[in-house]
Coordinates of N, CA and C in Angstrom, one line a residue:
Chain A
X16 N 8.0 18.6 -23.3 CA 8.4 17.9 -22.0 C 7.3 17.5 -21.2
X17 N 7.4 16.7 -20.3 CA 6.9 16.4 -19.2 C 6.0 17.6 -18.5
X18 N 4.7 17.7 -18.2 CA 4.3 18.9 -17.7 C 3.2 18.5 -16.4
X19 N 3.2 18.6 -15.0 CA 2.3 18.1 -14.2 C 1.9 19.6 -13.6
X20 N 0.6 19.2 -13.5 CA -0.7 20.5 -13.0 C -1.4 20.1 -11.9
X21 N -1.5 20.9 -10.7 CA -1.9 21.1 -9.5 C -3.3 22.0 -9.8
X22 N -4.1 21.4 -9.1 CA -5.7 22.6 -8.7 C -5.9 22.2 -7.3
X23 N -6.2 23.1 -6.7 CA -5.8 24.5 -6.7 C -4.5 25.1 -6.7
X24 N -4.5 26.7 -7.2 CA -3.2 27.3 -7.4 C -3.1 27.6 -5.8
X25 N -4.3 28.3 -5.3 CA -3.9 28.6 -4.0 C -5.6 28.4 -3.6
X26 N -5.2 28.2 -1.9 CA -6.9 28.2 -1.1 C -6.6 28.7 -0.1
X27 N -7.9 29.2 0.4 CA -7.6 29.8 2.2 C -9.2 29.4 2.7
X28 N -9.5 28.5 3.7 CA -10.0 28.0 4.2 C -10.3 28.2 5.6
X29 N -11.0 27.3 5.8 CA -11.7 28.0 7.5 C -11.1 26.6 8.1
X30 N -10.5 27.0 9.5 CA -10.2 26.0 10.3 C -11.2 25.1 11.1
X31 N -10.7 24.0 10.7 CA -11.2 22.7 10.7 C -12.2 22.4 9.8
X32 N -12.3 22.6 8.6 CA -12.7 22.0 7.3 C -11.6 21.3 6.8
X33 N -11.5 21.2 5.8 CA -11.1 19.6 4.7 C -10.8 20.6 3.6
X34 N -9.7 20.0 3.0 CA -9.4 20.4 1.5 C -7.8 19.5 0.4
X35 N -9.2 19.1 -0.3 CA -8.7 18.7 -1.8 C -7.4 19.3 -2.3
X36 N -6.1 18.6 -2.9 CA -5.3 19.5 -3.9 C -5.3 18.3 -4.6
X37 N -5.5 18.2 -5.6 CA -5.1 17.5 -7.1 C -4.2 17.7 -7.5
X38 N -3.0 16.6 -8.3 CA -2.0 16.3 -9.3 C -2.0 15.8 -9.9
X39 N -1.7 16.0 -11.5 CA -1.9 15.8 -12.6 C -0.6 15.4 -13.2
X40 N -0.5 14.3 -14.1 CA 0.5 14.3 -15.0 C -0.1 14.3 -16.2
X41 N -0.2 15.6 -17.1 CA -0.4 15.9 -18.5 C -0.1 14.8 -19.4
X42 N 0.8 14.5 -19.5 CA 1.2 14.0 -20.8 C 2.0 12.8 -20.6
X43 N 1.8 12.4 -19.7 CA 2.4 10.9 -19.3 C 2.0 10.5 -17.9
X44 N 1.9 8.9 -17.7 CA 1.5 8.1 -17.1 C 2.7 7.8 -16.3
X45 N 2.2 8.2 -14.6 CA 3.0 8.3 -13.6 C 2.6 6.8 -12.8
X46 N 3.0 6.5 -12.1 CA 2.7 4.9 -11.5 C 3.2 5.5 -10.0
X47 N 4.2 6.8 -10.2 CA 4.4 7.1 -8.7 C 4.7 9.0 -8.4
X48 N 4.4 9.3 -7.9 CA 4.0 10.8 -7.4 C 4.6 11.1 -6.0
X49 N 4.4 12.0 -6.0 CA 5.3 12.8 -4.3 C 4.8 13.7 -4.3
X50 N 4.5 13.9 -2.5 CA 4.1 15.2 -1.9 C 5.1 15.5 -1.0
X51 N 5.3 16.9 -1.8 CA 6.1 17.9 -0.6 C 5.2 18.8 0.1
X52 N 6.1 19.5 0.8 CA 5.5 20.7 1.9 C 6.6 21.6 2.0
X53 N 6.6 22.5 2.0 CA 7.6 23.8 2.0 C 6.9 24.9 3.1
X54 N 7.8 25.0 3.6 CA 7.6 26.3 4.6 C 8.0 27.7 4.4
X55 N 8.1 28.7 4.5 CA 8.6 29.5 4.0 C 10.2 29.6 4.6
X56 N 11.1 29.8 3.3 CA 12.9 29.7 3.8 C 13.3 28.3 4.5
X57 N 12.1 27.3 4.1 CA 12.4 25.9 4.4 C 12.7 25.2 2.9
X58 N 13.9 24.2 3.4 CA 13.5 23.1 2.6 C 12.1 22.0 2.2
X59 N 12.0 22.0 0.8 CA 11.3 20.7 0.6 C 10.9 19.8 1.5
X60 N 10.2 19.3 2.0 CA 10.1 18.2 2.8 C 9.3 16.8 2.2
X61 N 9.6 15.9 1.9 CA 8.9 15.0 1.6 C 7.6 14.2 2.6
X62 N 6.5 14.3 2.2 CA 5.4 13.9 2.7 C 5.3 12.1 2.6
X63 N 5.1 12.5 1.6 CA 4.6 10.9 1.2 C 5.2 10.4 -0.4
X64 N 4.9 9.0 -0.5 CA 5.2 8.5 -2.0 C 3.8 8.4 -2.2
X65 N 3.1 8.1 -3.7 CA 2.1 8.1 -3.6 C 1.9 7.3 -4.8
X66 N 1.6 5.8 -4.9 CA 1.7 4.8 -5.4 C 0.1 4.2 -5.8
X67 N 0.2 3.8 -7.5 CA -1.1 4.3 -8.4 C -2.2 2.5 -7.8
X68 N -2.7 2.5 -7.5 CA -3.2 1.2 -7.1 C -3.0 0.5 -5.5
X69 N -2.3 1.6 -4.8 CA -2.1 1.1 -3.8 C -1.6 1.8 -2.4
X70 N -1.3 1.8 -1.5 CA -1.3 3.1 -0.3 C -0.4 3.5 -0.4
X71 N -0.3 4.7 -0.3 CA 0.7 5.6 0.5 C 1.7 5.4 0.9
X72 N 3.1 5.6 0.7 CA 3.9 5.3 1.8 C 4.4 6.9 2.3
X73 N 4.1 6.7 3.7 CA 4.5 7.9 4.6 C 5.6 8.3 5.3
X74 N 6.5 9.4 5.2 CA 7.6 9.7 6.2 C 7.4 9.6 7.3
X75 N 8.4 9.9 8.0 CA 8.5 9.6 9.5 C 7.6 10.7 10.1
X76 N 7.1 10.6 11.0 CA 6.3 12.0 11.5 C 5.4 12.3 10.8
X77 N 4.8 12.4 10.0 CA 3.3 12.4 8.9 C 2.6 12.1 9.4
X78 N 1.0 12.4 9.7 CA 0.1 11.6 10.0 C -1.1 11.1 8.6
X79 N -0.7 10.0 8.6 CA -1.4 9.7 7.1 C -2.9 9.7 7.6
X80 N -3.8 9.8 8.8 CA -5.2 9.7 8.7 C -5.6 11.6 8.6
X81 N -4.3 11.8 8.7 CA -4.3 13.5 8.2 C -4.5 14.2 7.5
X82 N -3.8 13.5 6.2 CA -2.8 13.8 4.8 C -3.7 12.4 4.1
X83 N -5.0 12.3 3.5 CA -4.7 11.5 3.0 C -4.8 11.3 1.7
X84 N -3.8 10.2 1.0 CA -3.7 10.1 -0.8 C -3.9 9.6 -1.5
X85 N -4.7 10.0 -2.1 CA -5.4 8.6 -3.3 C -4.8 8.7 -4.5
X86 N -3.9 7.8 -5.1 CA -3.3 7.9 -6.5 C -4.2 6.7 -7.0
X87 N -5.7 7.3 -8.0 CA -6.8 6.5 -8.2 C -6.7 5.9 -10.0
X88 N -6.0 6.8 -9.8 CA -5.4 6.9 -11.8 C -4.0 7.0 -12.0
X89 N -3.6 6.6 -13.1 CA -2.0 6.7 -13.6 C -2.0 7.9 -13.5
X90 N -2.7 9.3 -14.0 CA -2.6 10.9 -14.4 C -3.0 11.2 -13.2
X91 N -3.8 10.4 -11.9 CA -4.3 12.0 -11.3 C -3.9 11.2 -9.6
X92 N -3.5 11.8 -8.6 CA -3.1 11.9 -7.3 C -3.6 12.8 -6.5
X93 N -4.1 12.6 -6.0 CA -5.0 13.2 -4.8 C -4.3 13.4 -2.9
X94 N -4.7 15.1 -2.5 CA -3.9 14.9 -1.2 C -4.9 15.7 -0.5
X95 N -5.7 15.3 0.6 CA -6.6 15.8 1.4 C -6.3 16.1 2.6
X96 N -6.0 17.4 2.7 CA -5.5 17.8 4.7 C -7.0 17.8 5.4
X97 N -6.8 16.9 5.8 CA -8.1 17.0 6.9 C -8.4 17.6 8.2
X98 N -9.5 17.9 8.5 CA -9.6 19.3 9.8 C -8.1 19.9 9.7
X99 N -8.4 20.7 8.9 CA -6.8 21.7 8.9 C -6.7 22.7 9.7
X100 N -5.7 23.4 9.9 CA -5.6 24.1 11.3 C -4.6 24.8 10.7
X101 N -4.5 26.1 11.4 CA -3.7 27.3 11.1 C -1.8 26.5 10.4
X102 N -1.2 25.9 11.6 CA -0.2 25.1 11.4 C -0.1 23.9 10.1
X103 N -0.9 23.8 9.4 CA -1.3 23.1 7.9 C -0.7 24.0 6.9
X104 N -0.9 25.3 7.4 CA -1.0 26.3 6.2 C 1.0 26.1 5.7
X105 N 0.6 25.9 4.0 CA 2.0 25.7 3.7 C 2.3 25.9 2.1
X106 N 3.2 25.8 1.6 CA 2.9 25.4 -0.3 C 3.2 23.6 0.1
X107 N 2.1 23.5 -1.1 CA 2.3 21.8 -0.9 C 2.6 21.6 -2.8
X108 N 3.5 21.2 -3.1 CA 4.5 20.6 -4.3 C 4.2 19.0 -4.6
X109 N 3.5 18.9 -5.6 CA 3.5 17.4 -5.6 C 4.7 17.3 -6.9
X110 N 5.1 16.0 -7.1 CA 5.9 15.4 -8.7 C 5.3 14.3 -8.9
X111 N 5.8 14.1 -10.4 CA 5.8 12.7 -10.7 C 6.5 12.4 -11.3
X112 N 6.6 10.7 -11.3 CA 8.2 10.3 -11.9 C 7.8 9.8 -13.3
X113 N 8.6 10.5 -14.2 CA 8.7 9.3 -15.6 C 9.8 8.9 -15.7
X114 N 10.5 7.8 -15.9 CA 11.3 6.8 -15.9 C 12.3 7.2 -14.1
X115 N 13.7 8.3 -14.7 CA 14.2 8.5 -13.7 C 14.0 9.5 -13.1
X116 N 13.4 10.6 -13.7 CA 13.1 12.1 -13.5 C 11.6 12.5 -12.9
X117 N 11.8 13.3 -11.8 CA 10.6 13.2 -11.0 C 10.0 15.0 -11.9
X118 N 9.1 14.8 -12.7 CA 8.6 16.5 -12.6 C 8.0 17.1 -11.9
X119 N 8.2 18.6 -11.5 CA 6.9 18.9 -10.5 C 6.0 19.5 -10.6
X120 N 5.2 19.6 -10.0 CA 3.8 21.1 -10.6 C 3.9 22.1 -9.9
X121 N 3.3 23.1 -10.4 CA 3.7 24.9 -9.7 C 3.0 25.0 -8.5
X122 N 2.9 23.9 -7.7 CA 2.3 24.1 -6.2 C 0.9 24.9 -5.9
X123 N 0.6 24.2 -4.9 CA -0.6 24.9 -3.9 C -0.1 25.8 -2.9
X124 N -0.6 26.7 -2.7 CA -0.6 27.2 -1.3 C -1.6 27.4 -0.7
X125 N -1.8 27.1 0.9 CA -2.7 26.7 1.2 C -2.9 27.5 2.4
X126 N -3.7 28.4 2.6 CA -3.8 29.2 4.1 C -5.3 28.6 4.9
X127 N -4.7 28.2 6.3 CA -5.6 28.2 7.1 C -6.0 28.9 8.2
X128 N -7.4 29.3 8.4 CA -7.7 30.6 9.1 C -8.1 30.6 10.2
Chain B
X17 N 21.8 10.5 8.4 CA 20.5 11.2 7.8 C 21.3 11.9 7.1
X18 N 20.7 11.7 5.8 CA 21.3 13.1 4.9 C 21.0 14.7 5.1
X19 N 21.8 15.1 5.1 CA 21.6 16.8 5.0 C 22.4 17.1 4.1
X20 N 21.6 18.2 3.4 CA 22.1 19.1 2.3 C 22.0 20.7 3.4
X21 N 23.0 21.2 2.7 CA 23.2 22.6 2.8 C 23.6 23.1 1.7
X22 N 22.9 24.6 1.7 CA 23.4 25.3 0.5 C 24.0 26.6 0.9
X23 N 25.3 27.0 0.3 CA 25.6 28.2 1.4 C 26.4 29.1 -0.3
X24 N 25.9 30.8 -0.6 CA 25.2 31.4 0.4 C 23.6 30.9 0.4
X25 N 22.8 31.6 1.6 CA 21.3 31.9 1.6 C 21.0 32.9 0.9
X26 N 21.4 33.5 0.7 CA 20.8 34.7 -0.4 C 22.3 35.4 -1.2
X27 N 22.4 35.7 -2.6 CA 23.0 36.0 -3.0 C 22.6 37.1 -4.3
X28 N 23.8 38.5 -4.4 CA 23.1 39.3 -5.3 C 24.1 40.2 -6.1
X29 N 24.2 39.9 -7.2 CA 25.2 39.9 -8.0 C 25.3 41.1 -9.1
X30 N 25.9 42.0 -9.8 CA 25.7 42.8 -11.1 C 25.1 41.6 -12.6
X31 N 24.6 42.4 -13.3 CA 24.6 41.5 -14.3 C 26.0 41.1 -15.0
X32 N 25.7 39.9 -15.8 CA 27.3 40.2 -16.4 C 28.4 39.5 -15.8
X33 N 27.9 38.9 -14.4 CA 28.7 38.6 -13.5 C 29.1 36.9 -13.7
X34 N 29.9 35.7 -13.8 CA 29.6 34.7 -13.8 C 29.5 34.5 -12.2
X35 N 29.2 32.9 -11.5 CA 28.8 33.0 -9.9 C 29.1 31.1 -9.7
X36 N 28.9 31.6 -8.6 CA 28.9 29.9 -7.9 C 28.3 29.8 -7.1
X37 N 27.2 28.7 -7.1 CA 26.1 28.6 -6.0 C 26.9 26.9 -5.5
X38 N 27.0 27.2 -4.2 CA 27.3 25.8 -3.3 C 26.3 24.5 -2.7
X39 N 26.7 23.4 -2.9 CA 25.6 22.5 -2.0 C 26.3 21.5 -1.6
X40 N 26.4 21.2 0.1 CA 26.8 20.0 0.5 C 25.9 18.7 0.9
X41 N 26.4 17.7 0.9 CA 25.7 17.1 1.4 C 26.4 16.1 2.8
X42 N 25.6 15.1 3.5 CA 26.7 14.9 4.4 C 26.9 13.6 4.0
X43 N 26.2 12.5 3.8 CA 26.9 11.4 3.0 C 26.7 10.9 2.0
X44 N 28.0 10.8 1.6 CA 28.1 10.4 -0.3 C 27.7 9.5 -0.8
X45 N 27.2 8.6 0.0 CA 26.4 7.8 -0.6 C 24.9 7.9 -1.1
X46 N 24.8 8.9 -2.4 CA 23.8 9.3 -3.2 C 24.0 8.3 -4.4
X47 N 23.0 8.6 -4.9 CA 22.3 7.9 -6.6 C 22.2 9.2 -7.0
X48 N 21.9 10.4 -7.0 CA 22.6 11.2 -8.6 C 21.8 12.4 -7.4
X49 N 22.3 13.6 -8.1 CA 22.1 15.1 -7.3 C 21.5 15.6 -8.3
X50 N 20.7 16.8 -7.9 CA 20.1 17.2 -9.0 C 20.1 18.9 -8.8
X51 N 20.1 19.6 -9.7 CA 19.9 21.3 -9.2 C 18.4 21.6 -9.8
X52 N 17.7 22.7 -9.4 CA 16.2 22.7 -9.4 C 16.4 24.6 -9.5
X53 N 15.6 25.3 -10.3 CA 15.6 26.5 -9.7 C 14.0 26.8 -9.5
X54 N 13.5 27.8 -8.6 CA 12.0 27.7 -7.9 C 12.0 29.3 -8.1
X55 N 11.2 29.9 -8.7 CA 11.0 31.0 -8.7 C 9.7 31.8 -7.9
X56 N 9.6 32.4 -7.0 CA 8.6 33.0 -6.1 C 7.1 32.6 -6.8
X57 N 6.7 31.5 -5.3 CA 5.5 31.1 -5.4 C 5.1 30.6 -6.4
X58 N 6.1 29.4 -7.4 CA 6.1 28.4 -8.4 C 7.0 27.3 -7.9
X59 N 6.3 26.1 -8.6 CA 6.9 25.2 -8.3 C 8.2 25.0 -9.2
X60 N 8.7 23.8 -8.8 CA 10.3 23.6 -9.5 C 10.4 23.2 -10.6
X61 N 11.6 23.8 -11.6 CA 12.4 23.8 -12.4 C 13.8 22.8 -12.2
X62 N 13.5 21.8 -13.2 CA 14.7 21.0 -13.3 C 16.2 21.1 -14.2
X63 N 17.0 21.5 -13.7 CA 18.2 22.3 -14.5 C 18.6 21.2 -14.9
X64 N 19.8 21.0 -14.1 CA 20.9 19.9 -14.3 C 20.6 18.8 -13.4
X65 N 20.9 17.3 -13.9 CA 20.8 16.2 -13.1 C 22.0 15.4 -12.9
X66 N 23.0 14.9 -12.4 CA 24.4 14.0 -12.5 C 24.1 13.0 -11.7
X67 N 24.7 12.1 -12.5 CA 24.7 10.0 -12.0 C 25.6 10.2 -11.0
X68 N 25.6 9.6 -9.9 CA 26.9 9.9 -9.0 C 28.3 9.2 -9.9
X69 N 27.9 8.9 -11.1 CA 29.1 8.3 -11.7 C 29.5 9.7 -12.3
X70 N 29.0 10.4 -12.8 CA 29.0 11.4 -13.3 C 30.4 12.7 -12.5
X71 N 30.8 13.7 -13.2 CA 31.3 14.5 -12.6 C 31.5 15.9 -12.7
X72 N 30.4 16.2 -13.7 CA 29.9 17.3 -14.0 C 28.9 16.8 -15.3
X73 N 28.0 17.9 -15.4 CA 26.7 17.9 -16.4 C 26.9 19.4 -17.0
X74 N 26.7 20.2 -18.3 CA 26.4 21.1 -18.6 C 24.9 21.6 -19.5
X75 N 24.9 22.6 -19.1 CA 23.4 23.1 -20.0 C 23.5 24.2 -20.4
X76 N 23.7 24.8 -21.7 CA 23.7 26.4 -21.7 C 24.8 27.3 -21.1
X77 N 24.6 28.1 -20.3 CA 25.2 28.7 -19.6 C 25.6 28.4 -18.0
X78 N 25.1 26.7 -17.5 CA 24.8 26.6 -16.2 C 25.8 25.1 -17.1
X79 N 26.8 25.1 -15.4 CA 27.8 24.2 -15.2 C 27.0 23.3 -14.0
X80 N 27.2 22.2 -13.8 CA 27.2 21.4 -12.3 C 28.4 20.3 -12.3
X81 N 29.2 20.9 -10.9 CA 30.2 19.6 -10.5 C 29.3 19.2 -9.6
X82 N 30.2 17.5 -9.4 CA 30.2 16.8 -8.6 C 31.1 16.0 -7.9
X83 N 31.3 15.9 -6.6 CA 32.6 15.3 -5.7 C 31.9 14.9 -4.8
X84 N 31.9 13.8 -5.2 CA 31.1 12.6 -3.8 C 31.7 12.3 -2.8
X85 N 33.2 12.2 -3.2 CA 33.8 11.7 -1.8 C 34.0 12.8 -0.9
X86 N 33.9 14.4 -1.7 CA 33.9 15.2 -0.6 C 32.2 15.4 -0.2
X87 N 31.6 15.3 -0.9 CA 30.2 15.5 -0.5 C 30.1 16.9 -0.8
X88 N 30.4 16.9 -1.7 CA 29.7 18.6 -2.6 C 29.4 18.5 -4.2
X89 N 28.8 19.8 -4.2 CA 28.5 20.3 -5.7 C 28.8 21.2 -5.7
X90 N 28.5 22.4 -7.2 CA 28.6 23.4 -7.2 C 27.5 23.8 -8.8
X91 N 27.1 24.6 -8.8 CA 26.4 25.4 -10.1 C 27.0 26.3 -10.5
X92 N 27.5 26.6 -11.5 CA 28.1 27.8 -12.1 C 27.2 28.3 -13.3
X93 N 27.1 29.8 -12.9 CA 26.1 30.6 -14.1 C 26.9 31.2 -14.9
X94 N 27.6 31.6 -16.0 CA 28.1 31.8 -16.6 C 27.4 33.4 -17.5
X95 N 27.8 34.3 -17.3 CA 27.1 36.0 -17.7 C 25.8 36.0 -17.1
X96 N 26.0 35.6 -15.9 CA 24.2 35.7 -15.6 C 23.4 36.9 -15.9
X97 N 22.2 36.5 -15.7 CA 21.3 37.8 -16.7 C 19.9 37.9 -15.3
X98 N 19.5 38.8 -15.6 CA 18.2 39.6 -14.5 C 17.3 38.4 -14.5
X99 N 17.1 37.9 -15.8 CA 15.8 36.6 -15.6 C 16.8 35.4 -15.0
X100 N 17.6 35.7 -14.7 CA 18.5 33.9 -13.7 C 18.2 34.0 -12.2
X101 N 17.4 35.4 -12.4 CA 17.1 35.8 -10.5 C 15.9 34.8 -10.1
X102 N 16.0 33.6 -9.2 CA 15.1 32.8 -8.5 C 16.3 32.2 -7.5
X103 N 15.7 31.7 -6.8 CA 15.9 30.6 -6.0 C 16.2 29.2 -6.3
X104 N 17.8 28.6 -6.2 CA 18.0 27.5 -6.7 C 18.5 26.7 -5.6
X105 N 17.9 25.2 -5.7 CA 17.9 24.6 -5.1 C 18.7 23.4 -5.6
X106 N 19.0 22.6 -4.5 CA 20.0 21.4 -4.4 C 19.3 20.0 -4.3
X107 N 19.2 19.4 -4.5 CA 18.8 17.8 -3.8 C 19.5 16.8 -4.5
X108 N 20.1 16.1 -3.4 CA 20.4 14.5 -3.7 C 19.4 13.4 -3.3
X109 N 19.6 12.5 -4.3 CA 19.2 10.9 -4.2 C 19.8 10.3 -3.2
X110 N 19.4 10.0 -2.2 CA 20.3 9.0 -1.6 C 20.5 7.7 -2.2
X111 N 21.0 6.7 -2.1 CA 21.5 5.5 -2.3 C 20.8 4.9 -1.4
X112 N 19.8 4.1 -1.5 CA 18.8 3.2 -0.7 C 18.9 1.8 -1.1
X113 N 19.2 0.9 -0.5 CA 19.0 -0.1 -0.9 C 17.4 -0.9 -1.6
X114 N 16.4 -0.3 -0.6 CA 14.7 -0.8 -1.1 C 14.4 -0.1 -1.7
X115 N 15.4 1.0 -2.3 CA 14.8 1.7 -3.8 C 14.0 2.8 -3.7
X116 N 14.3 3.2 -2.1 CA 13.5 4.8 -2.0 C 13.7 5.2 -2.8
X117 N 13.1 6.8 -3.7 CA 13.1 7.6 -4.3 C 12.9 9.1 -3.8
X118 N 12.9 8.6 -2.8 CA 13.0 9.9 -2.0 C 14.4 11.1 -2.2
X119 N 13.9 12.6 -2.2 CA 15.2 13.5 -2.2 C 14.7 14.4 -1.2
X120 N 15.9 14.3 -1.0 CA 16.4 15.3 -0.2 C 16.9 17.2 -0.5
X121 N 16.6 18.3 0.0 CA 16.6 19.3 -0.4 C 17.4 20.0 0.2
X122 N 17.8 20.7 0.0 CA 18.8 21.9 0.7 C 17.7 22.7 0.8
X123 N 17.9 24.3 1.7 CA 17.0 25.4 1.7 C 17.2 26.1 0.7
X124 N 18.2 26.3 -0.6 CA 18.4 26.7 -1.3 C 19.4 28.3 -1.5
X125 N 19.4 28.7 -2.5 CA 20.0 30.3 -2.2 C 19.1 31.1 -3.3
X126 N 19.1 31.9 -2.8 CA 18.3 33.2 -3.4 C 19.0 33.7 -4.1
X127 N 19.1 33.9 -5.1 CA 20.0 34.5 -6.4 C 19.2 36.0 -6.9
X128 N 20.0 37.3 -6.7 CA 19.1 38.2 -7.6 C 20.2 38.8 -8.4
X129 N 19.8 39.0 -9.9 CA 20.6 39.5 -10.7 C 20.6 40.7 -11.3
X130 N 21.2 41.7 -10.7 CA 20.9 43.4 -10.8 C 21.1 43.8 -12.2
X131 N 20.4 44.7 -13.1 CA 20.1 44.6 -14.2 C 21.9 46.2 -14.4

């Protein structure tokens, strides 16, 4: 089956640095990807769409010069929290879609300190 | 705005037990629902998926209805076992006209299955 991989599994970082999570679609070619955000005993939240050749599209309340996404390749999608702050700290879930089915990867979690 | 709910929030059963995990949504105008199970500090598991044409899906031991015009689902585990203990989650598709892909989640219920 379908299998997408996140690095990092988890980070803890110093407030207001920057940090990388990558997603990966193993074994197939994604054209479109999703970032969630999960809070603890929260719902999923959808961040952004993340579209292979082209920007971002962002939910409501997101700040994209925040969050930002580079889908530079069919396989790999990129999500940068920039100057992160204690209130960043979250699991962040990305997917990607092959045909109708979105798969996901086993999340980041991300503490800011 | 769509909202899902999943009700119970936490749920804890004997083994052996069959069960019913709930999910509403508030308008039925979805493109297909899907159930997800997430197990502590992993990402998601894709169970069951139904076409809103659809009116139930089965897999194994795991049922999913669907009733759109009431705006629910349901998951049914059938002998559930100690490894069915995670957290399962809900999300619908909305029905978008410009073809969001966006889902929507419920908070999910916490399932533990006492051995």
């Amino acid at each position: 089956g379908a299998v997408v991989s996140q690095h990092p599994s988890w980070v803890i970082c110093k407030s207001g640095t920057s940090v990388k999570i990558e997603c990966r679609s193993l074994d197939f070619q994604a054209t479109t990807m999703f970032w969630y955000r999960q809070f603890p005993k929260q719902s999923l939240m959808l961040m952004a769409t993340s579209n292979e050749g082209s920007k971002a599209t962002y939910e409501q309340g997101v700040e994209k010069d925040k969050f930002l996404i580079n889908h530079a390749s069919l396989t790999l999608s990129t999500l940068t929290v920039t100057s992160a702050h204690p209130e960043d700290s979250s699991f962040y879930i990305c997917s990607a879609r092959e045909f109708e089915t979105q798969y996901f990867g086993p999340g980041t979690r991300l503490l800011v300190l | 705005k769509q909202e899902v709910t999943q009700i119970p929030a936490a749920l804890s059963v004997p083994e052996g037990e069959n069960l019913v995990l709930n999910c509403s949504f508030t308008d039925s105008a979805i493109y297909n629902l899907q159930w997800f199970r997430q197990d502590p500090g992993k990402g998601l598991t894709s169970l069951l998926l139904i076409q809103s044409s659809q009116r139930e899906q089965t897999s194994g031991r795991l049922n999913a209805s669907l009733d759109k015009s009431s705006g629910r689902s349901t998951l049914y585990i059938a002998a559930s076992q100690p490894g069915d203990s995670a957290t399962y989650l809900c999300a619908v598709r909305p029905w978008d006209q410009c073809g969001s892909e966006k889902l929507v989640f419920g908070k999910g219920t916490k399932l533990t299955v006492n051995p």
